Amino acid sequence: MTLPAAVPVDTSPIAAAAANDDLDPLWRAIVAESRSRQNDIHLPISFAFAERLCASHPEADALVVRVAIVLHDTGWSRVDQDRIISEGFSGDWRRADVRYEHERHGCDIAREVLPPLGYDEAFIERVTAIIDGHDTRQVSHSIEDSLVRDADRLWRFTPTGIALASSWFGITPAAYCARLRVEIVPELLTDAAVRMAEAELMRAEVLLKIEQLS
C-alpha cells in the first residue's frame, strides 16, 4: 500500500518551483559530477519532482530530501563511463556492480561537498543514508528516503526521461512506456508519486504518439 498524501497532489506538468535558489551553491559544487549519464538533465528534473513530493508530505524534512536528490546520482561520475551502459542497462541491471559503486561514490561526494557549504555531520549522515542504497536497497528507511526514491523514478515518466532511458536500454519509447507501467509504477512508495507518474505518462504517450508508433 502506498503512503497517502497529507495535502492535495499537484499532477500538472512538472516545472521548476519559482525562486527556489537556496541550493544554488550546492548545484555549483557538483557541476563536474553532473556531466556523466546525463545527470545535468536527470538531477534537475528529479529535484523538481522531489520538491513537489515534499509539498504533498509536509511531515518530511524537505531540506534532507532536496539535498539528497541533488547528490544521489553524482557518484556515476566516478564509475567507468563505458560500464554505465554496458552493465547498468543490460542483463540483470538492477544488481549490476556499477549501481552499488555509484551509490558509494555518491556518499563520498556528499561528504566532500557538504561540509564546506556549512552542513553539519548529523545532517550529512542523514543524506548519505538515503544515497546509500537508493537504487539497490529493497526497502525505504524513512519518509525522506521514500520521497527521494520516488523522485528519482518519476523523471522517467517525462518525455525527456523516456527518450533518454529508452536509448540506454536499447528499446523503443513504446516498449519503455510499457515497462514503466508494469515495473516502475508498482515500485513507487507514495500515492502522490503514483498519481504524478500516471499523469506524466499519459501526457507523454500522447505527445510521443506511442499508440501510433508502437
PDB file of N, CA and C in Angstrom, residues 15-28 44 47-55 62-63 66 70:
ATOM      1  N   ALA A  15       7.362  21.345 -13.486  1.00  0.00           N
ATOM      2  CA  ALA A  15       8.087  22.575 -13.777  1.00  0.00           C
ATOM      3  C   ALA A  15       8.850  22.963 -12.524  1.00  0.00           C
ATOM      4  N   ALA A  16       9.865  23.809 -12.687  1.00  0.00           N
ATOM      5  CA  ALA A  16      10.655  24.234 -11.548  1.00  0.00           C
ATOM      6  C   ALA A  16       9.841  25.155 -10.652  1.00  0.00           C
ATOM      7  N   ALA A  17      10.026  25.001  -9.347  1.00  0.00           N
ATOM      8  CA  ALA A  17       9.382  25.906  -8.410  1.00  0.00           C
ATOM      9  C   ALA A  17      10.014  27.291  -8.534  1.00  0.00           C
ATOM     10  N   ALA A  18       9.212  28.306  -8.427  1.00  0.00           N
ATOM     11  CA  ALA A  18       9.704  29.672  -8.612  1.00  0.00           C
ATOM     12  C   ALA A  18      10.610  30.097  -7.464  1.00  0.00           C
ATOM     13  N   ALA A  19      11.748  30.696  -7.834  1.00  0.00           N
ATOM     14  CA  ALA A  19      12.637  31.376  -6.876  1.00  0.00           C
ATOM     15  C   ALA A  19      13.196  30.480  -5.780  1.00  0.00           C
ATOM     16  N   ASN A  20      13.301  29.172  -6.037  1.00  0.00           N
ATOM     17  CA  ASN A  20      13.941  28.287  -5.069  1.00  0.00           C
ATOM     18  C   ASN A  20      15.426  28.190  -5.401  1.00  0.00           C
ATOM     19  N   ASP A  21      16.198  29.171  -4.929  1.00  0.00           N
ATOM     20  CA  ASP A  21      17.605  29.236  -5.275  1.00  0.00           C
ATOM     21  C   ASP A  21      18.521  29.024  -4.080  1.00  0.00           C
ATOM     22  N   ASP A  22      17.970  28.564  -2.945  1.00  0.00           N
ATOM     23  CA  ASP A  22      18.793  28.403  -1.753  1.00  0.00           C
ATOM     24  C   ASP A  22      19.860  27.336  -1.914  1.00  0.00           C
ATOM     25  N   LEU A  23      19.667  26.394  -2.810  1.00  0.00           N
ATOM     26  CA  LEU A  23      20.652  25.332  -3.016  1.00  0.00           C
ATOM     27  C   LEU A  23      21.586  25.613  -4.198  1.00  0.00           C
ATOM     28  N   ASP A  24      21.559  26.820  -4.723  1.00  0.00           N
ATOM     29  CA  ASP A  24      22.449  27.144  -5.843  1.00  0.00           C
ATOM     30  C   ASP A  24      23.919  26.867  -5.529  1.00  0.00           C
ATOM     31  N   PRO A  25      24.417  27.161  -4.324  1.00  0.00           N
ATOM     32  CA  PRO A  25      25.822  26.820  -4.038  1.00  0.00           C
ATOM     33  C   PRO A  25      26.100  25.322  -4.161  1.00  0.00           C
ATOM     34  N   LEU A  26      25.134  24.495  -3.786  1.00  0.00           N
ATOM     35  CA  LEU A  26      25.321  23.050  -3.916  1.00  0.00           C
ATOM     36  C   LEU A  26      25.332  22.638  -5.377  1.00  0.00           C
ATOM     37  N   TRP A  27      24.405  23.165  -6.164  1.00  0.00           N
ATOM     38  CA  TRP A  27      24.406  22.856  -7.597  1.00  0.00           C
ATOM     39  C   TRP A  27      25.744  23.233  -8.221  1.00  0.00           C
ATOM     40  N   ARG A  28      26.273  24.393  -7.865  1.00  0.00           N
ATOM     41  CA  ARG A  28      27.540  24.838  -8.449  1.00  0.00           C
ATOM     42  C   ARG A  28      28.712  23.966  -8.000  1.00  0.00           C
ATOM     43  N   PRO A  44      18.143  17.869 -12.218  1.00  0.00           N
ATOM     44  CA  PRO A  44      17.171  18.959 -12.064  1.00  0.00           C
ATOM     45  C   PRO A  44      15.713  18.520 -12.182  1.00  0.00           C
ATOM     46  N   PHE A  47      14.825  16.737  -9.052  1.00  0.00           N
ATOM     47  CA  PHE A  47      14.724  17.735  -7.993  1.00  0.00           C
ATOM     48  C   PHE A  47      13.348  18.405  -8.014  1.00  0.00           C
ATOM     49  N   ALA A  48      12.851  18.725  -9.192  1.00  0.00           N
ATOM     50  CA  ALA A  48      11.527  19.340  -9.296  1.00  0.00           C
ATOM     51  C   ALA A  48      10.450  18.406  -8.759  1.00  0.00           C
ATOM     52  N   PHE A  49      10.569  17.123  -9.063  1.00  0.00           N
ATOM     53  CA  PHE A  49       9.613  16.156  -8.521  1.00  0.00           C
ATOM     54  C   PHE A  49       9.755  16.049  -7.002  1.00  0.00           C
ATOM     55  N   ALA A  50      10.983  16.080  -6.519  1.00  0.00           N
ATOM     56  CA  ALA A  50      11.200  15.984  -5.074  1.00  0.00           C
ATOM     57  C   ALA A  50      10.534  17.146  -4.353  1.00  0.00           C
ATOM     58  N   GLU A  51      10.658  18.340  -4.902  1.00  0.00           N
ATOM     59  CA  GLU A  51      10.018  19.490  -4.271  1.00  0.00           C
ATOM     60  C   GLU A  51       8.495  19.342  -4.274  1.00  0.00           C
ATOM     61  N   ARG A  52       7.956  18.816  -5.351  1.00  0.00           N
ATOM     62  CA  ARG A  52       6.508  18.621  -5.417  1.00  0.00           C
ATOM     63  C   ARG A  52       6.061  17.539  -4.433  1.00  0.00           C
ATOM     64  N   LEU A  53       6.850  16.496  -4.293  1.00  0.00           N
ATOM     65  CA  LEU A  53       6.518  15.461  -3.314  1.00  0.00           C
ATOM     66  C   LEU A  53       6.596  16.000  -1.895  1.00  0.00           C
ATOM     67  N   CYS A  54       7.577  16.857  -1.623  1.00  0.00           N
ATOM     68  CA  CYS A  54       7.675  17.466  -0.299  1.00  0.00           C
ATOM     69  C   CYS A  54       6.445  18.323   0.006  1.00  0.00           C
ATOM     70  N   ALA A  55       5.925  18.986  -1.017  1.00  0.00           N
ATOM     71  CA  ALA A  55       4.712  19.790  -0.823  1.00  0.00           C
ATOM     72  C   ALA A  55       3.528  18.914  -0.441  1.00  0.00           C
ATOM     73  N   ALA A  62      12.142  18.587   4.359  1.00  0.00           N
ATOM     74  CA  ALA A  62      12.318  18.917   2.945  1.00  0.00           C
ATOM     75  C   ALA A  62      13.772  19.184   2.591  1.00  0.00           C
ATOM     76  N   LEU A  63      14.543  19.763   3.504  1.00  0.00           N
ATOM     77  CA  LEU A  63      15.942  20.053   3.174  1.00  0.00           C
ATOM     78  C   LEU A  63      16.730  18.767   2.970  1.00  0.00           C
ATOM     79  N   ARG A  66      15.704  17.445  -0.477  1.00  0.00           N
ATOM     80  CA  ARG A  66      16.190  18.264  -1.588  1.00  0.00           C
ATOM     81  C   ARG A  66      17.696  18.110  -1.775  1.00  0.00           C
ATOM     82  N   VAL A  70      19.656  16.096  -5.041  1.00  0.00           N
ATOM     83  CA  VAL A  70      20.693  16.766  -5.831  1.00  0.00           C
ATOM     84  C   VAL A  70      21.919  15.874  -5.956  1.00  0.00           C
TER      85      VAL A  70
END
